[in-house]
Short mmCIF file of C-alpha atoms in Angstrom, two decimals:
data_model
loop_
_atom_site.label_atom_id
_atom_site.label_comp_id
_atom_site.label_asym_id
_atom_site.label_seq_id
_atom_site.Cartn_x
_atom_site.Cartn_y
_atom_site.Cartn_z
CA MET A 1 -0.37 6.37 -4.71
CA SER A 2 -0.76 10.11 -4.36
CA THR A 3 -3.75 11.23 -2.21
CA ILE A 4 -2.42 14.88 -2.21
CA GLN A 5 -5.32 17.15 -3.11
CA PRO A 6 -3.90 20.22 -5.03
CA VAL A 7 -5.89 23.40 -4.59
CA ALA A 8 -5.16 25.21 -7.89
CA ASN A 9 -3.38 25.00 -11.21
CA GLY A 10 -0.64 27.16 -12.30
CA LEU A 11 -1.54 29.22 -15.32
CA ARG A 12 1.38 27.79 -17.31
CA THR A 13 0.72 24.15 -16.53
CA ASP A 14 0.33 21.82 -19.48
CA HIS A 15 -2.02 19.54 -17.60
CA PRO A 16 -4.83 21.25 -15.74
CA VAL A 17 -6.65 19.43 -12.97
CA PRO A 18 -10.39 19.66 -13.49
CA GLY A 19 -12.46 21.76 -11.15
CA LEU A 20 -9.48 23.80 -9.86
CA PRO A 21 -8.97 27.51 -10.37
CA PHE A 22 -5.99 28.93 -12.28
CA ILE A 23 -3.39 31.01 -10.48
CA ASN A 24 -1.00 33.44 -12.00
CA ASP A 25 2.28 31.73 -11.74
CA GLU A 26 4.40 34.45 -13.60
CA ARG A 27 6.79 34.87 -10.62
CA LEU A 28 8.04 31.27 -11.08
CA LEU A 29 11.08 30.78 -13.35
CA LEU A 30 9.66 27.57 -14.87
CA ASP A 31 12.76 26.90 -16.94
CA ASN A 32 15.13 27.12 -13.88
CA PRO A 33 14.34 24.60 -11.13
CA ASP A 34 17.18 25.88 -8.95
CA ALA A 35 15.62 29.37 -8.98
CA ILE A 36 12.22 27.87 -7.97
CA GLU A 37 13.95 26.05 -4.98
CA ARG A 38 15.71 29.43 -4.03
CA THR A 39 12.30 31.24 -3.89
CA GLY A 40 11.64 29.61 -0.49
CA ARG A 41 14.77 27.72 0.53
CA ASN A 42 16.47 29.40 3.55
CA GLN A 43 14.52 32.63 2.97
CA GLY A 44 12.97 32.83 6.46
CA GLU A 45 11.28 30.86 9.11
CA GLY A 46 8.44 28.54 7.73
CA LEU A 47 9.80 28.83 4.17
CA TRP A 48 11.17 25.99 2.19
CA GLY A 49 12.28 24.87 -1.34
CA ARG A 50 13.71 21.86 -3.12
CA THR A 51 14.61 20.65 -6.44
CA ASP A 52 15.66 17.11 -7.72
CA ARG A 53 16.47 15.54 -11.10
CA LEU A 54 14.45 12.59 -12.03
CA ARG A 55 16.06 9.36 -12.84
CA ASP A 56 14.59 9.13 -16.44
CA GLY A 57 15.17 12.80 -17.19
CA GLY A 58 13.30 15.93 -16.29
CA TRP A 59 13.04 17.39 -12.67
CA VAL A 60 10.86 18.35 -9.90
CA ALA A 61 10.89 21.62 -7.94
CA PHE A 62 8.97 22.90 -4.87
CA THR A 63 8.72 26.22 -3.02
CA THR A 64 6.62 27.80 -0.29
CA GLU A 65 4.72 30.67 -1.66
CA THR A 66 6.28 33.65 0.09
CA LYS A 67 3.24 35.86 -0.41
CA ASN A 68 0.78 33.21 0.99
CA ARG A 69 2.62 30.82 3.30
CA ASP A 70 -0.24 28.36 3.66
CA TYR A 71 0.50 27.19 0.10
CA ALA A 72 3.38 25.88 -2.02
CA TRP A 73 4.17 25.57 -5.77
CA ALA A 74 5.00 22.10 -7.13
CA VAL A 75 6.44 21.75 -10.56
CA HIS A 76 7.05 18.48 -12.45
CA GLN A 77 8.98 18.75 -15.77
CA HIS A 78 8.65 15.58 -17.82
CA PRO A 79 11.18 15.21 -20.63
CA GLU A 80 8.47 14.02 -23.05
CA HIS A 81 5.14 15.09 -21.69
CA GLY A 82 5.81 18.67 -20.51
CA ARG A 83 5.13 20.68 -17.47
CA THR A 84 2.76 20.25 -14.52
CA VAL A 85 2.43 23.32 -12.29
CA LEU A 86 0.17 22.81 -9.16
CA LEU A 87 -0.56 24.85 -6.06
CA ILE A 88 -0.71 22.62 -2.93
CA ARG A 89 -0.88 23.18 0.75
CA ASP A 90 2.38 23.77 2.19
CA GLU A 91 2.17 20.86 4.52
CA ASP A 92 1.81 18.43 1.54
CA MET A 93 5.09 19.45 -0.09
CA SER A 94 7.21 16.43 1.29
CA SER A 95 4.44 13.93 0.43
CA LEU A 96 4.15 15.14 -3.29
CA HIS A 97 7.90 15.13 -3.51
CA HIS A 98 8.07 11.51 -2.39
CA ASP A 99 5.31 10.40 -4.82
CA TRP A 100 6.92 12.12 -7.88
CA MET A 101 10.48 11.05 -6.92
CA TYR A 102 10.07 7.55 -5.55
CA GLY A 103 6.43 6.51 -5.72
CA ARG A 104 6.71 4.76 -9.21
CA ASN A 105 3.14 5.97 -9.83
CA GLY A 106 3.36 8.35 -12.66
CA PHE A 107 3.11 12.13 -12.32
CA LEU A 108 -0.66 13.00 -12.95
CA TYR A 109 -3.34 11.92 -10.42
CA ARG A 110 -6.98 12.07 -10.89
CA HIS A 111 -10.12 10.69 -9.16
CA GLY A 112 -8.45 9.81 -5.89
CA GLY A 113 -5.21 8.26 -6.83
CA TYR A 114 -5.72 7.10 -10.46
CA TRP A 115 -2.52 7.78 -12.07
CA TRP A 116 -0.97 8.32 -15.56
CA ASP A 117 2.52 7.55 -16.52
CA GLY A 118 2.39 9.22 -19.89
CA THR A 119 1.17 6.03 -21.61
CA ARG A 120 -1.52 4.24 -19.50
CA TRP A 121 -3.91 4.97 -16.70
CA TYR A 122 -3.64 2.82 -13.43
CA ARG A 123 -5.80 2.39 -10.37
CA PRO A 124 -4.69 3.66 -7.02
CA GLN A 125 -1.86 1.59 -5.67
CA GLN A 126 -3.09 -0.67 -2.91
CA ILE A 127 -1.77 -4.16 -3.51
CA ILE A 128 1.62 -4.59 -1.93
CA ASP A 129 4.27 -6.50 -3.80
CA ARG A 130 7.15 -7.03 -1.30
CA ALA A 131 9.27 -8.76 -3.87
CA TYR A 132 9.69 -5.36 -5.47
CA GLU A 133 9.28 -3.22 -2.39
CA GLY A 134 6.37 -1.35 -3.90
CA TYR A 135 2.83 -1.84 -5.18
CA GLU A 136 1.49 -3.78 -8.18
CA ALA A 137 0.42 -1.47 -11.06
CA ARG A 138 -3.05 -2.37 -12.23
CA ALA A 139 -4.25 -0.85 -15.54
CA VAL A 140 -7.73 0.67 -15.98
CA ALA A 141 -9.87 -1.18 -18.36
CA ASP A 142 -11.08 0.73 -21.46
CA ALA A 143 -9.47 4.00 -20.24
CA VAL A 144 -9.77 7.12 -22.37
CA THR A 145 -7.60 10.12 -21.96
CA LEU A 146 -9.36 13.44 -22.21
CA THR A 147 -7.23 16.26 -23.54
CA ALA A 148 -7.77 19.98 -23.37
CA ILE A 149 -9.26 19.81 -26.89
CA ASP A 150 -11.79 17.17 -25.80
CA VAL A 151 -13.02 19.33 -22.86
CA LEU A 152 -13.15 22.62 -24.82
CA ALA A 153 -15.36 20.94 -27.43
CA ARG A 154 -18.19 20.89 -24.95
CA PRO A 155 -20.83 23.60 -25.14
CA ALA A 156 -19.87 26.82 -23.49
CA THR A 157 -21.83 28.83 -20.83
CA SER A 158 -22.08 32.58 -20.25
CA HIS A 159 -19.97 32.25 -17.00
CA THR A 160 -17.10 34.67 -16.82
CA ALA A 161 -13.85 33.13 -15.69
CA ARG A 162 -10.81 34.90 -14.22
CA VAL A 163 -7.26 34.12 -13.23
CA ALA A 164 -6.77 34.30 -9.53
CA LYS A 165 -3.80 35.95 -7.72
CA ILE A 166 -1.82 34.19 -5.12
CA ALA A 167 -1.70 36.97 -2.55
CA ASP A 168 -5.43 36.73 -1.58
CA PHE A 169 -6.06 33.16 -2.64
CA THR A 170 -8.01 30.80 -0.33
CA ALA A 171 -8.62 27.27 -1.34
CA SER A 172 -12.16 26.01 -1.70
CA ASP A 173 -13.48 22.56 -0.83
CA GLU A 174 -15.77 22.55 -3.84
CA PRO A 175 -14.90 22.33 -7.45
CA LEU A 176 -15.33 25.42 -9.59
CA PRO A 177 -18.68 25.50 -11.43
CA HIS A 178 -18.44 26.19 -15.21
CA TRP A 179 -14.89 24.97 -15.21
CA ARG A 180 -14.82 24.64 -18.93
CA GLU A 181 -14.80 28.44 -19.23
CA HIS A 182 -11.84 28.67 -16.82
CA LEU A 183 -10.12 26.08 -19.13
CA ALA A 184 -10.87 28.26 -22.17
CA LEU A 185 -9.29 31.28 -20.32
CA TRP A 186 -6.22 29.15 -19.68
CA ALA A 187 -6.05 28.21 -23.31
CA ALA A 188 -6.27 31.86 -24.28
CA HIS A 189 -3.17 32.47 -22.20
CA ARG A 190 -1.00 29.83 -24.02
CA THR A 191 1.90 31.37 -25.59
CA PRO A 192 3.47 30.41 -28.98
CA GLY A 193 5.51 27.28 -28.64
CA SER A 194 3.40 25.88 -25.74
CA ARG A 195 2.50 22.26 -25.85
CA PRO A 196 -0.50 21.69 -28.31
CA LEU A 197 -3.88 21.40 -26.63
CA ASP A 198 -4.51 17.94 -27.90
CA GLN A 199 -1.33 16.88 -25.99
CA CYS A 200 -2.46 18.51 -22.63
CA THR A 201 -3.89 15.75 -20.53
CA VAL A 202 -6.90 16.95 -18.41
CA ASP A 203 -8.81 13.84 -17.22
CA LEU A 204 -9.54 10.15 -17.39
CA GLN A 205 -12.74 8.58 -18.60
CA ALA A 206 -13.55 4.98 -17.87
CA PRO A 207 -16.57 2.76 -17.39
CA GLU A 208 -15.54 2.12 -13.81
CA LEU A 209 -15.66 5.76 -12.98
CA ASP A 210 -19.19 6.16 -14.04
CA PRO A 211 -20.95 7.88 -11.02
CA ALA A 212 -23.85 5.56 -11.27
CA HIS A 213 -21.48 2.58 -10.69
CA LEU A 214 -19.62 3.92 -7.64
CA VAL A 215 -20.27 2.24 -4.35
CA ASP A 216 -20.80 3.78 -0.92
CA ARG A 217 -19.69 2.57 2.47
CA ALA A 218 -22.12 -0.23 2.60
CA GLY A 219 -21.13 -1.44 -0.94
CA LEU A 220 -17.44 -1.36 0.08
CA ALA A 221 -18.27 -3.50 3.10
CA GLN A 222 -20.19 -5.95 0.87
CA ILE A 223 -17.36 -6.24 -1.66
CA ALA A 224 -14.88 -6.81 1.20
CA GLU A 225 -17.28 -9.35 2.85
CA LEU A 226 -17.20 -7.42 6.03
CA GLU A 227 -19.91 -5.88 8.27
CA PRO A 228 -20.13 -2.03 7.80
CA ASP A 229 -19.22 -1.62 11.42
CA ASP A 230 -16.02 -3.40 10.75
CA LEU A 231 -14.71 -0.97 8.25
CA PRO A 232 -12.47 1.80 9.71
CA HIS A 233 -14.43 4.73 11.18
CA PRO A 234 -15.24 7.27 8.43
CA LYS A 235 -13.99 10.14 10.67
CA TYR A 236 -10.93 8.60 12.28
CA GLY A 237 -9.88 5.89 9.97
CA ARG A 238 -9.91 7.31 6.47
CA THR A 239 -6.31 6.62 5.87
CA ASP A 240 -7.15 2.86 6.32
CA LEU A 241 -9.87 3.06 3.68
CA PRO A 242 -9.22 3.19 -0.10
CA PRO A 243 -8.93 6.68 -1.63
CA PRO A 244 -12.47 7.86 -2.63
CA GLN A 245 -13.31 8.60 -6.33
CA ASP A 246 -15.92 10.96 -5.28
CA GLU A 247 -17.01 12.85 -2.16
CA THR A 248 -20.78 13.45 -1.65
CA ALA A 249 -22.91 14.94 1.12
CA GLU A 250 -23.73 11.42 1.94
CA GLY A 251 -20.15 10.34 2.21
CA PRO A 252 -17.27 8.97 -0.01
CA ARG A 253 -17.86 6.89 -3.06
CA TRP A 254 -15.48 4.32 -4.64
CA SER A 255 -15.09 2.63 -7.98
CA ARG A 256 -15.77 -1.20 -7.82
CA PRO A 257 -12.25 -2.05 -8.98
CA VAL A 258 -10.70 0.17 -6.26
CA ALA A 259 -13.00 -1.39 -3.67
CA ARG A 260 -12.06 -4.92 -4.90
CA ASP A 261 -8.35 -4.07 -4.74
CA TRP A 262 -8.78 -2.68 -1.17
CA ALA A 263 -10.64 -5.94 -0.19
CA GLU A 264 -7.87 -7.96 -1.65
CA GLN A 265 -5.20 -6.17 0.29
CA HIS A 266 -7.40 -6.32 3.43
CA ARG A 267 -7.58 -10.10 3.00
CA ARG A 268 -3.80 -10.28 2.41
CA THR A 269 -3.11 -8.23 5.54
CA ASN A 270 -5.56 -9.89 7.92
CA GLY A 271 -6.18 -13.36 6.31
CA PRO A 272 -3.09 -15.17 7.48
CA GLU A 273 -3.71 -14.32 11.06
CA LYS A 274 -7.25 -15.42 10.77
CA LEU A 275 -6.42 -18.57 8.88
CA LEU A 276 -3.77 -19.68 11.32
CA SER A 277 -5.74 -18.93 14.54
CA ALA A 278 -7.26 -21.29 17.09
CA THR A 279 -9.34 -21.14 20.26
CA THR A 280 -7.55 -21.30 23.63
CA ALA A 281 -8.82 -23.25 26.58
CA PHE A 282 -10.11 -19.95 27.79
CA GLY A 283 -12.31 -19.38 24.68
CA THR A 284 -10.10 -16.66 23.05
CA GLU A 285 -8.53 -16.57 19.62
CA GLN A 286 -4.73 -16.77 19.40
CA PRO A 287 -2.13 -17.88 16.75
CA GLN A 288 -2.27 -21.61 16.26
CA GLY A 289 1.41 -21.88 17.49
CA LEU A 290 0.64 -20.20 20.88
CA VAL A 291 -2.43 -22.52 21.35
CA ASP A 292 -0.40 -25.58 20.48
CA ASP A 293 2.29 -24.57 22.86
CA HIS A 294 -0.21 -23.83 25.64
CA ASN A 295 -1.98 -27.11 25.12
CA ARG A 296 1.27 -29.01 25.15
CA LEU A 297 2.52 -27.34 28.41
CA THR A 298 -0.89 -27.82 30.00
CA LYS A 299 -0.62 -31.55 29.48
CA ILE A 300 2.98 -31.61 30.87
CA ILE A 301 1.91 -29.70 33.99
CA ALA A 302 -1.28 -31.73 34.42
CA ASP A 303 0.56 -34.98 34.17
CA SER A 304 3.10 -33.62 36.64
CA LEU A 305 0.44 -32.70 39.06
CA GLU A 306 -1.14 -36.18 38.76
CA ASP A 307 2.23 -37.86 39.30
CA THR A 308 2.71 -35.63 42.32
CA GLU A 309 -0.61 -36.66 43.71
CA GLU A 310 0.06 -40.35 43.20
CA SER A 311 3.44 -40.39 44.76
CA LYS A 312 2.11 -38.34 47.76
CA LYS A 313 5.67 -36.83 48.09
CA ASN A 314 4.34 -33.27 48.05
CA ARG A 315 1.58 -32.71 50.58
CA LEU A 316 1.14 -29.06 49.37
CA PHE A 317 -0.98 -30.36 46.49
CA THR A 318 -4.50 -31.42 47.40
CA ARG A 319 -6.16 -34.26 45.34
CA PRO A 320 -8.41 -32.25 43.04
CA SER A 321 -10.60 -33.75 40.43
CA SER A 322 -9.32 -34.50 36.99
CA THR A 323 -11.23 -31.35 35.52
CA ARG A 324 -10.05 -29.09 38.36
CA ARG A 325 -6.33 -30.38 37.79
CA GLU A 326 -6.57 -29.47 34.07
CA GLU A 327 -7.98 -26.01 34.70
CA GLN A 328 -5.18 -25.40 37.16
CA ALA A 329 -2.62 -26.73 34.72
CA ALA A 330 -4.09 -24.52 31.95
CA HIS A 331 -3.61 -21.41 34.12
CA MET A 332 -0.10 -22.44 35.11
CA ALA A 333 0.89 -23.16 31.59
CA TRP A 334 -0.50 -19.85 30.06
CA TRP A 335 2.34 -17.39 30.73
CA PRO A 336 5.14 -19.82 29.85
CA ALA A 337 3.42 -20.37 26.56
CA VAL A 338 3.17 -16.65 26.03
CA ALA A 339 6.87 -16.11 26.82
CA ILE A 340 7.89 -18.65 24.20
CA ASN A 341 5.83 -16.86 21.68
CA ASP A 342 6.72 -13.38 22.56
CA GLY A 343 8.87 -12.08 19.86
CA THR A 344 10.02 -9.03 21.64
CA ASP A 345 11.23 -10.34 25.05
CA GLY A 346 10.60 -14.13 25.07
CA PHE A 347 12.81 -17.17 25.42
CA ILE A 348 12.98 -17.52 21.59
CA PRO A 349 14.25 -14.63 19.45
CA LEU A 350 11.68 -14.73 16.65
CA ASP A 351 13.32 -12.13 14.62
CA ALA A 352 16.53 -14.22 14.64
CA VAL A 353 14.46 -17.19 13.58
CA ARG A 354 12.96 -15.23 10.68
CA THR A 355 16.53 -14.24 9.56
CA THR A 356 17.65 -17.82 9.81
CA ILE A 357 14.82 -19.06 7.66
CA ILE A 358 15.53 -16.43 5.02
CA GLU A 359 19.31 -17.26 4.90
CA ALA A 360 18.64 -20.93 4.94
CA VAL A 361 16.27 -20.65 1.93
CA LEU A 362 18.69 -18.30 0.06
CA GLY A 363 21.56 -20.55 0.87
CA GLY A 364 19.86 -23.35 -0.82
CA LEU A 365 18.99 -21.09 -3.88
CA ALA A 366 22.49 -19.76 -4.31
CA GLN A 367 23.95 -22.87 -5.99
CA ASP A 368 20.85 -23.21 -8.24
CA ALA A 369 21.15 -19.57 -9.28
CA LYS A 370 24.86 -20.06 -10.08
CA ASP A 371 24.14 -23.05 -12.25
CA LEU A 372 21.39 -21.41 -14.28
CA ASP A 373 21.99 -20.86 -17.84
CA GLU A 374 20.27 -18.42 -20.10
CA SER A 375 17.47 -20.92 -20.99
CA LYS A 376 13.87 -20.03 -19.98
CA ASP A 377 13.56 -23.27 -18.02
CA VAL A 378 14.42 -22.52 -14.32
CA SER A 379 15.00 -25.50 -12.10
CA LEU A 380 15.21 -24.79 -8.41
CA GLY A 381 15.89 -27.56 -5.94
CA ASP A 382 13.37 -28.11 -3.15
CA ILE A 383 13.73 -26.39 0.24
CA ARG A 384 15.18 -28.71 2.87
CA LYS A 385 12.61 -30.51 4.94
CA ASP A 386 14.08 -29.14 8.23
CA VAL A 387 13.89 -25.53 6.90
CA VAL A 388 10.21 -26.10 5.91
CA ARG A 389 9.56 -27.43 9.45
CA LEU A 390 11.11 -24.17 10.83
CA ILE A 391 8.92 -22.14 8.39
CA ASP A 392 5.83 -24.00 9.81
CA TRP A 393 6.95 -23.25 13.43
CA TYR A 394 7.45 -19.60 12.60
CA ILE A 395 4.36 -18.79 10.65
CA LEU A 396 2.10 -20.53 13.24
CA ARG A 397 3.40 -18.27 15.92
CA GLU A 398 3.65 -15.10 13.77
CA PRO A 399 0.93 -15.60 11.18
CA ARG A 400 0.40 -11.87 10.52
CA LEU A 401 4.06 -11.65 9.47
CA THR A 402 3.90 -14.46 6.92
CA PRO A 403 3.49 -12.02 3.90
CA ALA A 404 6.66 -10.15 5.08
CA LEU A 405 8.53 -13.45 5.42
CA PHE A 406 7.62 -14.68 1.97
CA GLY A 407 8.06 -11.28 0.53
CA GLU A 408 11.54 -10.85 1.91
CA ILE A 409 12.53 -14.21 0.51
CA CYS A 410 11.37 -13.27 -2.89
CA LEU A 411 12.92 -9.84 -2.74
CA ASP A 412 16.42 -11.10 -1.63
CA ALA A 413 16.35 -13.88 -4.28
CA ARG A 414 15.62 -11.26 -6.89
CA VAL A 415 18.11 -8.70 -5.79
CA ARG A 416 20.90 -11.01 -4.54
CA LEU A 417 20.49 -13.97 -6.80
CA GLY A 418 18.75 -12.58 -9.88
CA LEU A 419 15.79 -14.93 -9.50
CA ASP A 420 12.30 -14.21 -10.78
CA PRO A 421 9.78 -13.84 -7.97
CA LYS A 422 7.48 -16.18 -9.74
CA ASP A 423 10.03 -18.98 -9.76
CA VAL A 424 10.67 -18.53 -6.02
CA GLY A 425 7.00 -18.52 -5.37
CA ASP A 426 6.60 -21.82 -7.34
CA LEU A 427 9.43 -23.21 -5.17
CA LEU A 428 7.80 -22.17 -1.90
CA ARG A 429 4.44 -23.72 -3.03
CA ARG A 430 6.08 -26.96 -4.02
CA SER A 431 8.32 -27.34 -1.06
CA LEU A 432 5.61 -26.49 1.51
CA HIS A 433 3.07 -28.76 -0.18
CA LEU A 434 5.73 -31.58 0.02
CA ASP A 435 6.81 -31.17 3.70
CA SER A 436 4.64 -28.68 5.61
CA GLY A 437 2.52 -30.02 8.44
CA LEU A 438 -0.32 -27.81 7.51
CA ASP A 439 -3.19 -29.29 5.56
CA ARG A 440 -3.23 -28.81 1.91
CA GLN A 441 -6.39 -26.56 1.88
CA THR A 442 -5.07 -24.32 4.53
CA LEU A 443 -1.63 -24.06 2.95
CA SER A 444 -3.01 -23.29 -0.51
CA ALA A 445 -5.16 -20.53 0.98
CA LEU A 446 -2.29 -19.12 2.95
CA LEU A 447 0.06 -19.05 -0.06
CA ASP A 448 -2.58 -17.30 -2.08
CA LEU A 449 -2.79 -14.63 0.59
CA ALA A 450 0.84 -14.34 1.56
CA LEU A 451 2.94 -14.63 -1.60
CA PRO A 452 3.60 -11.34 -3.35
CA PRO A 453 1.50 -10.81 -6.67
CA SER A 454 4.64 -11.14 -8.66
CA ALA A 455 5.38 -14.53 -7.06
CA GLN A 456 1.95 -15.88 -7.96
CA SER A 457 1.47 -18.39 -10.73
CA PRO A 458 -1.77 -17.85 -12.69
CA GLU A 459 -3.00 -21.24 -11.70
CA GLY A 460 -2.05 -20.56 -8.09
CA ARG A 461 -3.84 -17.40 -7.62
#
């Protein structure tokens, strides 16, 4: 999603951003993206420019503003929906370029990341779908697109608007008052042949964006079922919070659907680790696999100590009590257990285990994919029991990476074998329920959290 905050509209834009001033952009050759790029590219230290063609037609172009180097021009030319001309901070150029070129999130952004693809409005992208290496697009309910005609139909005020000049421009943190009059001035500057005003998109209106229905930080925590203090710090963790739909003197405000999406992704990110955790002998929370290994090694060492005492072959050991012996064994077993579960420098290369799991699952799917006909009924054979056991072993030791494991399986099956993520998700559910050592309730909760959205069956979500 784009969280770039433009600071002004170009006077020749077709889609003005509400609340922003209009800047005279006559120096930009808006029909020549290469010329826009050359305005800044290699023209001096701190200056830059770039242009690229879009996959579906049209182009984007960027340049540092040479007369005011804190800012840059960003131009998006859509083959059907016309031109967007924005003034942004120079430091945001690469981020907006990425959003327009690769973000798969439209080209117009309003209300903190709500985006328009020319047809529909969608909420800010937050739910990761690893099967498609992107985010799930979630449409806004009852969305209404406001055009320039709609805004200009509102009552006028006596405010005098003006077109700003770039040389002495300084961005404001507050929206312009009486912006309707600035929009009217923009409309007056439209030249013959310009895009009709009823096709110039200005804003989005939807019930969920009603200011009375927005939630504050406490409301966000409540929706996410977290304590307010467990939310990222408002000053230092804003990038970990959802993009706000409004900024007030009391702090950011979010729409309830955006808050719910954030809460869902928060559960998907943190839920597997919490679900597959256990308490160690020392009273700390650790992955279930580490705790199991530690407990097993503790018993082996404690039994060995007991055997040593009984045989009296090693006089270095005293004859401690059973409780003391278990405590001693627990301490002796801890670091070996950690070494087994350390994916970076441990005895077992966990990254290699993950790759082995993925290739084993895909190997089993390859023949099924080869035999598929064009019928809608897809039949995939169950994952082998030994592979399911290996999946169990891995996710109990790396629970936080479970979504990445399942996502990569679904992604590779889609890209390499042409299989629908939903069919692969159904296979993972069925095979794990058949042969996993996890209890059914835990397994169902884990799959709900860890499978990509596109791999979830309606009845399994």
